[in-house]
Amino acid sequence: MSSENILEVSHLKQYFPVKNGFKTVPLKAVDDISFSIKPGETLGLVGESGCGKTTVGRTLLRLYQPTAGRIVFDGDVLFDSEQKIDKKMQPYRKQMQMVFQDPYSSLNPRMTVEDIIGEPLDVHKLYSSKGERHDKIMELMETVGLNAEHATRYAHEFSGGQRQRIGIARALAVDPKFIVCDEPVSALDVSIQAQVVNMFEDLQKERGLSYLFIAHDLLVVQHISDRIAVMYLGHMMEIADAVELMDNPIHPYTQSLLSAVPIPDPNTARKSQRIILEGDVPSPLKMPSGCPFRTRCRYATEQCACEMPPFTDRGNGHMVACWNK
Amino acid sequence: MKDNFKKAPFSAQIDLSKFSMQDFEKATDEEKKQQDVMGESTTFFKDGMRRLRKNPLAMLSIVILVLLILVILIAPHVIPYGYADIVKGSANLHPMEYSMQEQQAIAKGESVFPHLFGTDSLGRDYFIRVVYGARVSLSVGIFASILVLIIGMVYGSISGYLGGRVDLVMMRIVDIIYSLPDMLLIILLAVVLNETLSPLIKGTVLAKLGTNMIALFIVFGILYWVGMARLIRGQILTIKQNEYVLAAKCIGTSTSRTIIKHILPNCLSVIIITTALQIPSAIFTESYLSFVGLGVSAPMPSLGSLANEARAGMMTYPERLLFPAFAICLIVLALNLLGDGLRDAFDPKLSR
Ligand SMILES: Nc1ncnc2c1ncn2[C@@H]1O[C@H](COP(=O)(O)OP(=O)(O)O)[C@@H](O)[C@H]1O
Ligand code: SF4
Ligand SMILES: [Mg+2]
């Protein structure tokens, strides 16, 4: 672990207590996940719905209290369950922000755009006069491509893409270094998805931002990510360079995710046969023994059912958790 | 390295590499403006009012209620009879009838105010009694609902916001209270309070109200808030689920600011609507109790007690039952329709 990373997450666990009949059992939404992000880098995080991607993002922003693990941001240990470190988050809220998945429920319907974008400025007292507040809000609206004349409008008057831009402006208001983008485009029309993804890229170039970019769709993630992490049932399956992961997926789960990606041009379609993912993700309450993916894996063996595969380096930082060589 | 993938990142996108710069022309300012055109700006309140105005039943209810309130406020000043004044010799008159004395007075050229609804068996003007009855019923309904609102809101928001174990215990208490038979309790309380309270409140303003009314308010205070508390708790639980509450936490917004700015404004419509619907139910309970003789103390009339007294001469004077019964129906119906209209206009999700 080097200190040149802006974010280091190790052995992060998030168990939710859920009622199962009369007993309360832990739902292991995120179980022992480690990754790191360098300044200015984008780490894509993919996996089917319900794999715990959102939970990872929210837990590392401390919207949920982590069950265990260690979170280091910009050299400061924010949380460490072993050393009993649990820092107050208020000062770090200015440096780490989040863009939410649902552009409809993430904006308060009783607030104007001006107040939504202005709230972080109010909370952290980032202006000295009313005029400065107004100017900052106008500037932010222009940055994300919103018409500043609409500042006094309510969020419900905007389209999905525009609402997501409001959410982005709110995240940018505190001038953060790191943003968790939780499926920021999956609720948008395909044509608007491209615009918003491009805007994320432009903002990254202008402001040197680092992203954790979550998506359930490899197509969106491969476009923006430097590295890609693949998650399944709360566990990390594979992390590699974006190009490396797309060209040479090692984990059977990544391979099946890739063959599920529609290929726009039939001439360049992958020669490899399609691997169809069968069945649904099992409930995290009924976690399979050993490898979590074994119930849907074509290569599953005895060993897979008994032991959890270790997360090992297959060369050049291509990390995989699979027994299959 | 990313360029490998940029060629066709999204299947629905036009492949721009096939075009050259000459194929495009810049959008004029006019065209850009047109992209920005949006509908008239509306606030949540304006939007709701617009929808309410389109609801004919709700608008009719508002008109009826306004007229009723005007009558209730103005009639006592215009009509020369009091609700307890016994007009000599004018007992048991039908509507618009004059007694012998009054006919003589009219013959002498004096002006006598007509008994619009006739008089009762003691010779009291029935119209003014119905007006006062409606006044009592409406004020009981409104004050009882405000009481219910305050208790229910405080209890419900604490339970909903804190959640967890606190919520569990608080809601079990609500369940217990919910299962108590309310009418039985009111009757018991009214009887018990009548014994214990009457010496205490003798000579105070409360005496005029009567122990029955106090019992009624106490029962509303301890029984009927549970519905409101449940509703507000449920509302807060759903609002807490919204990502904007999480976003506020992510920004670093304090708990109190989150409640004031994000949670309460979003429950407001439910609170107003439920209170509006609570009023007719309180009026109904009051009328019912007055009808069985546990309402306001005589000579103060209420719509329920008027209906009760009318039973005696129902065959000869059916209008004595019809007027208060009609007034109750009108008030309750109008308030219910208005409440429904408010609900549909301000919170379409809530309609069942
Ligand atoms: N607050 C919570 N309480 C209990 N279970 C939760 C909570 N949040 C998420 N979960 C569960 O954790 C799992 C992962 O959810 P999530 O992180 O939203 O997945 P994703 O974002 O990958 O779709 C799901 O099974 C979900 O039901
Ligand atoms: S460890 Fe076994 S079951 Fe799991 S992905 Fe690899 S081969 Fe499949
Ligand atoms: Mg999610």
GROMACS .gro file of N, CA and C in nm, chain B residues 120-233:
model
  342
  445ASP      N    1  -8.889   2.558   1.935
  445ASP     CA    2  -8.898   2.426   1.998
  445ASP      C    3  -9.007   2.425   2.105
  446SER      N    4  -9.013   2.317   2.181
  446SER     CA    5  -9.124   2.299   2.274
  446SER      C    6  -9.123   2.402   2.387
  447LEU      N    7  -9.007   2.466   2.410
  447LEU     CA    8  -9.001   2.568   2.514
  447LEU      C    9  -9.021   2.709   2.457
  448GLY      N   10  -9.031   2.718   2.326
  448GLY     CA   11  -9.048   2.849   2.264
  448GLY      C   12  -8.918   2.917   2.230
  449ARG      N   13  -8.811   2.839   2.211
  449ARG     CA   14  -8.683   2.899   2.169
  449ARG      C   15  -8.673   2.894   2.017
  450ASP      N   16  -8.620   3.001   1.958
  450ASP     CA   17  -8.609   3.008   1.811
  450ASP      C   18  -8.520   2.894   1.763
  451TYR      N   19  -8.573   2.811   1.674
  451TYR     CA   20  -8.499   2.691   1.636
  451TYR      C   21  -8.383   2.720   1.543
  452PHE      N   22  -8.398   2.825   1.459
  452PHE     CA   23  -8.290   2.857   1.365
  452PHE      C   24  -8.162   2.893   1.441
  453ILE      N   25  -8.176   2.980   1.543
  453ILE     CA   26  -8.056   3.022   1.614
  453ILE      C   27  -7.996   2.905   1.692
  454ARG      N   28  -8.083   2.813   1.733
  454ARG     CA   29  -8.030   2.696   1.805
  454ARG      C   30  -7.950   2.606   1.710
  455VAL      N   31  -8.000   2.591   1.588
  455VAL     CA   32  -7.925   2.511   1.490
  455VAL      C   33  -7.792   2.580   1.458
  456VAL      N   34  -7.797   2.714   1.445
  456VAL     CA   35  -7.675   2.788   1.416
  456VAL      C   36  -7.573   2.769   1.528
  457TYR      N   37  -7.618   2.782   1.652
  457TYR     CA   38  -7.526   2.761   1.764
  457TYR      C   39  -7.478   2.617   1.771
  458GLY      N   40  -7.570   2.525   1.741
  458GLY     CA   41  -7.532   2.384   1.740
  458GLY      C   42  -7.421   2.358   1.640
  459ALA      N   43  -7.434   2.415   1.520
  459ALA     CA   44  -7.332   2.398   1.418
  459ALA      C   45  -7.200   2.461   1.464
  460ARG      N   46  -7.213   2.575   1.531
  460ARG     CA   47  -7.094   2.644   1.581
  460ARG      C   48  -7.020   2.556   1.682
  461VAL      N   49  -7.096   2.497   1.775
  461VAL     CA   50  -7.035   2.408   1.875
  461VAL      C   51  -6.971   2.288   1.804
  462SER      N   52  -7.047   2.227   1.714
  462SER     CA   53  -6.994   2.107   1.648
  462SER      C   54  -6.867   2.138   1.571
  463LEU      N   55  -6.868   2.249   1.495
  463LEU     CA   56  -6.750   2.283   1.417
  463LEU      C   57  -6.630   2.312   1.506
  464SER      N   58  -6.652   2.389   1.614
  464SER     CA   59  -6.536   2.422   1.697
  464SER      C   60  -6.483   2.299   1.769
  465VAL      N   61  -6.575   2.212   1.814
  465VAL     CA   62  -6.526   2.088   1.875
  465VAL      C   63  -6.443   2.011   1.773
  466GLY      N   64  -6.495   2.000   1.652
  466GLY     CA   65  -6.423   1.926   1.549
  466GLY      C   66  -6.285   1.983   1.524
  467ILE      N   67  -6.278   2.116   1.511
  467ILE     CA   68  -6.150   2.179   1.478
  467ILE      C   69  -6.051   2.166   1.595
  468PHE      N   70  -6.098   2.197   1.718
  468PHE     CA   71  -6.003   2.192   1.830
  468PHE      C   72  -5.960   2.050   1.860
  469ALA      N   73  -6.055   1.955   1.852
  469ALA     CA   74  -6.015   1.816   1.877
  469ALA      C   75  -5.913   1.772   1.773
  470SER      N   76  -5.931   1.814   1.647
  470SER     CA   77  -5.836   1.774   1.543
  470SER      C   78  -5.699   1.836   1.566
  471ILE      N   79  -5.697   1.959   1.614
  471ILE     CA   80  -5.568   2.023   1.640
  471ILE      C   81  -5.495   1.950   1.754
  472LEU      N   82  -5.574   1.913   1.855
  472LEU     CA   83  -5.516   1.836   1.966
  472LEU      C   84  -5.456   1.706   1.915
  473VAL      N   85  -5.536   1.636   1.835
  473VAL     CA   86  -5.490   1.509   1.778
  473VAL      C   87  -5.364   1.531   1.693
  474LEU      N   88  -5.366   1.638   1.615
  474LEU     CA   89  -5.252   1.668   1.528
  474LEU      C   90  -5.124   1.688   1.609
  475ILE      N   91  -5.134   1.769   1.714
  475ILE     CA   92  -5.013   1.801   1.790
  475ILE      C   93  -4.956   1.675   1.856
  476ILE      N   94  -5.043   1.602   1.925
  476ILE     CA   95  -4.992   1.482   1.994
  476ILE      C   96  -4.941   1.381   1.893
  477GLY      N   97  -5.021   1.357   1.789
  477GLY     CA   98  -4.982   1.257   1.690
  477GLY      C   99  -4.855   1.294   1.617
  478MET      N  100  -4.837   1.421   1.587
  478MET     CA  101  -4.719   1.463   1.511
  478MET      C  102  -4.592   1.446   1.594
  479VAL      N  103  -4.597   1.491   1.718
  479VAL     CA  104  -4.479   1.480   1.804
  479VAL      C  105  -4.443   1.333   1.823
  480TYR      N  106  -4.542   1.253   1.860
  480TYR     CA  107  -4.518   1.111   1.887
  480TYR      C  108  -4.470   1.039   1.760
  481GLY      N  109  -4.542   1.062   1.650
  481GLY     CA  110  -4.509   0.993   1.525
  481GLY      C  111  -4.373   1.031   1.472
  482SER      N  112  -4.336   1.159   1.481
  482SER     CA  113  -4.207   1.196   1.422
  482SER      C  114  -4.091   1.146   1.508
  483ILE      N  115  -4.109   1.142   1.639
  483ILE     CA  116  -4.003   1.086   1.723
  483ILE      C  117  -3.985   0.938   1.690
  484SER      N  118  -4.097   0.867   1.687
  484SER     CA  119  -4.091   0.723   1.660
  484SER      C  120  -4.029   0.695   1.523
  485GLY      N  121  -4.077   0.767   1.422
  485GLY     CA  122  -4.028   0.742   1.287
  485GLY      C  123  -3.883   0.783   1.268
  486TYR      N  124  -3.844   0.896   1.325
  486TYR     CA  125  -3.708   0.943   1.299
  486TYR      C  126  -3.605   0.860   1.374
  487LEU      N  127  -3.635   0.827   1.501
  487LEU     CA  128  -3.537   0.749   1.577
  487LEU      C  129  -3.530   0.606   1.527
  488GLY      N  130  -3.646   0.546   1.495
  488GLY     CA  131  -3.648   0.411   1.443
  488GLY      C  132  -3.599   0.309   1.546
  489GLY      N  133  -3.570   0.190   1.496
  489GLY     CA  134  -3.512   0.085   1.579
  489GLY      C  135  -3.600   0.046   1.697
  490ARG      N  136  -3.536   0.024   1.812
  490ARG     CA  137  -3.604  -0.025   1.930
  490ARG      C  138  -3.707   0.075   1.983
  491VAL      N  139  -3.669   0.203   1.985
  491VAL     CA  140  -3.760   0.307   2.033
  491VAL      C  141  -3.891   0.301   1.955
  492ASP      N  142  -3.876   0.291   1.824
  492ASP     CA  143  -3.990   0.286   1.734
  492ASP      C  144  -4.077   0.165   1.766
  493LEU      N  145  -4.011   0.053   1.789
  493LEU     CA  146  -4.082  -0.072   1.817
  493LEU      C  147  -4.170  -0.056   1.940
  494VAL      N  148  -4.112  -0.006   2.050
  494VAL     CA  149  -4.186   0.009   2.175
  494VAL      C  150  -4.299   0.110   2.156
  495MET      N  151  -4.267   0.223   2.095
  495MET     CA  152  -4.369   0.327   2.079
  495MET      C  153  -4.486   0.278   1.995
  496MET      N  154  -4.456   0.197   1.894
  496MET     CA  155  -4.564   0.151   1.808
  496MET      C  156  -4.648   0.042   1.875
  497ARG      N  157  -4.588  -0.037   1.964
  497ARG     CA  158  -4.668  -0.136   2.037
  497ARG      C  159  -4.769  -0.064   2.126
  498ILE      N  160  -4.724   0.047   2.189
  498ILE     CA  161  -4.816   0.126   2.273
  498ILE      C  162  -4.933   0.173   2.187
  499VAL      N  163  -4.900   0.221   2.067
  499VAL     CA  164  -5.004   0.268   1.976
  499VAL      C  165  -5.102   0.154   1.944
  500ASP      N  166  -5.047   0.035   1.919
  500ASP     CA  167  -5.134  -0.079   1.887
  500ASP      C  168  -5.233  -0.107   2.000
  501ILE      N  169  -5.181  -0.100   2.124
  501ILE     CA  170  -5.267  -0.128   2.239
  501ILE      C  171  -5.381  -0.025   2.243
  502ILE      N  172  -5.343   0.103   2.231
  502ILE     CA  173  -5.446   0.207   2.239
  502ILE      C  174  -5.546   0.192   2.125
  503TYR      N  175  -5.492   0.151   2.009
  503TYR     CA  176  -5.579   0.136   1.892
  503TYR      C  177  -5.687   0.031   1.915
  504SER      N  178  -5.653  -0.070   1.995
  504SER     CA  179  -5.746  -0.181   2.012
  504SER      C  180  -5.852  -0.153   2.119
  505LEU      N  181  -5.839  -0.040   2.192
  505LEU     CA  182  -5.939  -0.010   2.295
  505LEU      C  183  -6.070   0.031   2.228
  506PRO      N  184  -6.183  -0.010   2.284
  506PRO     CA  185  -6.312   0.033   2.228
  506PRO      C  186  -6.339   0.179   2.264
  507ASP      N  187  -6.331   0.268   2.167
  507ASP     CA  188  -6.331   0.411   2.197
  507ASP      C  189  -6.464   0.461   2.254
  508MET      N  190  -6.576   0.415   2.197
  508MET     CA  191  -6.705   0.465   2.243
  508MET      C  192  -6.728   0.429   2.389
  509LEU      N  193  -6.696   0.305   2.422
  509LEU     CA  194  -6.713   0.259   2.560
  509LEU      C  195  -6.631   0.347   2.653
  510LEU      N  196  -6.507   0.375   2.612
  510LEU     CA  197  -6.420   0.456   2.696
  510LEU      C  198  -6.474   0.597   2.713
  511ILE      N  199  -6.526   0.653   2.605
  511ILE     CA  200  -6.580   0.789   2.614
  511ILE      C  201  -6.695   0.792   2.714
  512ILE      N  202  -6.783   0.692   2.703
  512ILE     CA  203  -6.900   0.690   2.790
  512ILE      C  204  -6.856   0.674   2.935
  513LEU      N  205  -6.762   0.582   2.959
  513LEU     CA  206  -6.712   0.561   3.095
  513LEU      C  207  -6.649   0.689   3.148
  514LEU      N  208  -6.562   0.748   3.065
  514LEU     CA  209  -6.491   0.868   3.109
  514LEU      C  210  -6.589   0.982   3.138
  515ALA      N  211  -6.689   0.994   3.050
  515ALA     CA  212  -6.786   1.102   3.068
  515ALA      C  213  -6.858   1.086   3.201
  516VAL      N  214  -6.894   0.963   3.234
  516VAL     CA  215  -6.965   0.939   3.360
  516VAL      C  216  -6.873   0.967   3.478
  517VAL      N  217  -6.750   0.913   3.471
  517VAL     CA  218  -6.657   0.930   3.583
  517VAL      C  219  -6.622   1.078   3.600
  518LEU      N  220  -6.592   1.145   3.489
  518LEU     CA  221  -6.550   1.286   3.499
  518LEU      C  222  -6.665   1.374   3.549
  519ASN      N  223  -6.785   1.337   3.512
  519ASN     CA  224  -6.900   1.414   3.555
  519ASN      C  225  -6.904   1.419   3.707
  520GLU      N  226  -6.877   1.304   3.769
  520GLU     CA  227  -6.876   1.295   3.915
  520GLU      C  228  -6.762   1.376   3.974
  521THR      N  229  -6.641   1.354   3.920
  521THR     CA  230  -6.522   1.409   3.984
  521THR      C  231  -6.496   1.555   3.947
  522LEU      N  232  -6.527   1.590   3.822
  522LEU     CA  233  -6.485   1.723   3.777
  522LEU      C  234  -6.582   1.835   3.813
  523SER      N  235  -6.711   1.803   3.814
  523SER     CA  236  -6.807   1.913   3.825
  523SER      C  237  -6.786   2.004   3.947
  524PRO      N  238  -6.752   1.948   4.067
  524PRO     CA  239  -6.726   2.041   4.177
  524PRO      C  240  -6.601   2.127   4.153
  525LEU      N  241  -6.504   2.069   4.085
  525LEU     CA  242  -6.377   2.140   4.064
  525LEU      C  243  -6.391   2.261   3.972
  526ILE      N  244  -6.471   2.245   3.868
  526ILE     CA  245  -6.473   2.351   3.767
  526ILE      C  246  -6.590   2.446   3.785
  527LYS      N  247  -6.663   2.431   3.894
  527LYS     CA  248  -6.779   2.516   3.916
  527LYS      C  249  -6.740   2.664   3.912
  528GLY      N  250  -6.814   2.742   3.835
  528GLY     CA  251  -6.789   2.885   3.833
  528GLY      C  252  -6.680   2.928   3.736
  529THR      N  253  -6.606   2.836   3.679
  529THR     CA  254  -6.503   2.876   3.582
  529THR      C  255  -6.562   2.869   3.440
  530VAL      N  256  -6.481   2.913   3.345
  530VAL     CA  257  -6.525   2.909   3.205
  530VAL      C  258  -6.554   2.766   3.164
  531LEU      N  259  -6.476   2.676   3.221
  531LEU     CA  260  -6.490   2.536   3.183
  531LEU      C  261  -6.628   2.482   3.214
  532ALA      N  262  -6.691   2.540   3.319
  532ALA     CA  263  -6.823   2.490   3.359
  532ALA      C  264  -6.923   2.507   3.246
  533LYS      N  265  -6.910   2.616   3.175
  533LYS     CA  266  -7.002   2.643   3.064
  533LYS      C  267  -6.988   2.536   2.956
  534LEU      N  268  -6.865   2.493   2.939
  534LEU     CA  269  -6.837   2.390   2.839
  534LEU      C  270  -6.899   2.258   2.882
  535GLY      N  271  -6.898   2.233   3.012
  535GLY     CA  272  -6.955   2.109   3.063
  535GLY      C  273  -6.852   1.999   3.071
  536THR      N  274  -6.870   1.911   3.169
  536THR     CA  275  -6.773   1.802   3.188
  536THR      C  276  -6.774   1.705   3.072
  537ASN      N  277  -6.890   1.691   3.009
  537ASN     CA  278  -6.895   1.599   2.896
  537ASN      C  279  -6.799   1.641   2.785
  538MET      N  280  -6.796   1.771   2.758
  538MET     CA  281  -6.707   1.821   2.654
  538MET      C  282  -6.562   1.799   2.692
  539ILE      N  283  -6.532   1.824   2.820
  539ILE     CA  284  -6.394   1.803   2.865
  539ILE      C  285  -6.357   1.656   2.849
  540ALA      N  286  -6.452   1.569   2.886
  540ALA     CA  287  -6.426   1.425   2.870
  540ALA      C  288  -6.400   1.394   2.723
  541LEU      N  289  -6.478   1.456   2.637
  541LEU     CA  290  -6.462   1.432   2.494
  541LEU      C  291  -6.322   1.470   2.448
  542PHE      N  292  -6.277   1.590   2.491
  542PHE     CA  293  -6.143   1.634   2.451
  542PHE      C  294  -6.036   1.541   2.507
  543ILE      N  295  -6.054   1.499   2.633
  543ILE     CA  296  -5.955   1.409   2.692
  543ILE      C  297  -5.949   1.279   2.612
  544VAL      N  298  -6.066   1.230   2.577
  544VAL     CA  299  -6.067   1.105   2.502
  544VAL      C  300  -6.001   1.123   2.365
  545PHE      N  301  -6.032   1.234   2.299
  545PHE     CA  302  -5.964   1.260   2.173
  545PHE      C  303  -5.814   1.265   2.195
  546GLY      N  304  -5.776   1.334   2.305
  546GLY     CA  305  -5.634   1.350   2.334
  546GLY      C  306  -5.566   1.218   2.359
  547ILE      N  307  -5.632   1.124   2.427
  547ILE     CA  308  -5.560   1.001   2.459
  547ILE      C  309  -5.590   0.887   2.362
  548LEU      N  310  -5.697   0.898   2.283
  548LEU     CA  311  -5.729   0.785   2.195
  548LEU      C  312  -5.704   0.813   2.048
  549TYR      N  313  -5.749   0.928   2.001
  549TYR     CA  314  -5.756   0.943   1.857
  549TYR      C  315  -5.627   0.989   1.792
  550TRP      N  316  -5.526   1.023   1.872
  550TRP     CA  317  -5.401   1.064   1.810
  550TRP      C  318  -5.329   0.947   1.746
  551VAL      N  319  -5.364   0.823   1.785
  551VAL     CA  320  -5.284   0.710   1.738
  551VAL      C  321  -5.286   0.697   1.585
  552GLY      N  322  -5.402   0.723   1.526
  552GLY     CA  323  -5.409   0.715   1.380
  552GLY      C  324  -5.313   0.813   1.317
  553MET      N  325  -5.315   0.936   1.369
  553MET     CA  326  -5.227   1.041   1.317
  553MET      C  327  -5.080   1.004   1.340
  554ALA      N  328  -5.051   0.952   1.459
  554ALA     CA  329  -4.911   0.916   1.490
  554ALA      C  330  -4.862   0.808   1.394
  555ARG      N  331  -4.944   0.709   1.369
  555ARG     CA  332  -4.907   0.602   1.276
  555ARG      C  333  -4.878   0.658   1.138
  556LEU      N  334  -4.968   0.743   1.095
  556LEU     CA  335  -4.956   0.798   0.961
  556LEU      C  336  -4.828   0.878   0.944
  557ILE      N  337  -4.801   0.965   1.043
  557ILE     CA  338  -4.684   1.051   1.032
  557ILE      C  339  -4.557   0.968   1.044
  558ARG      N  340  -4.559   0.869   1.130
  558ARG     CA  341  -4.442   0.782   1.141
  558ARG      C  342  -4.415   0.714   1.006
   0.00000   0.00000   0.00000
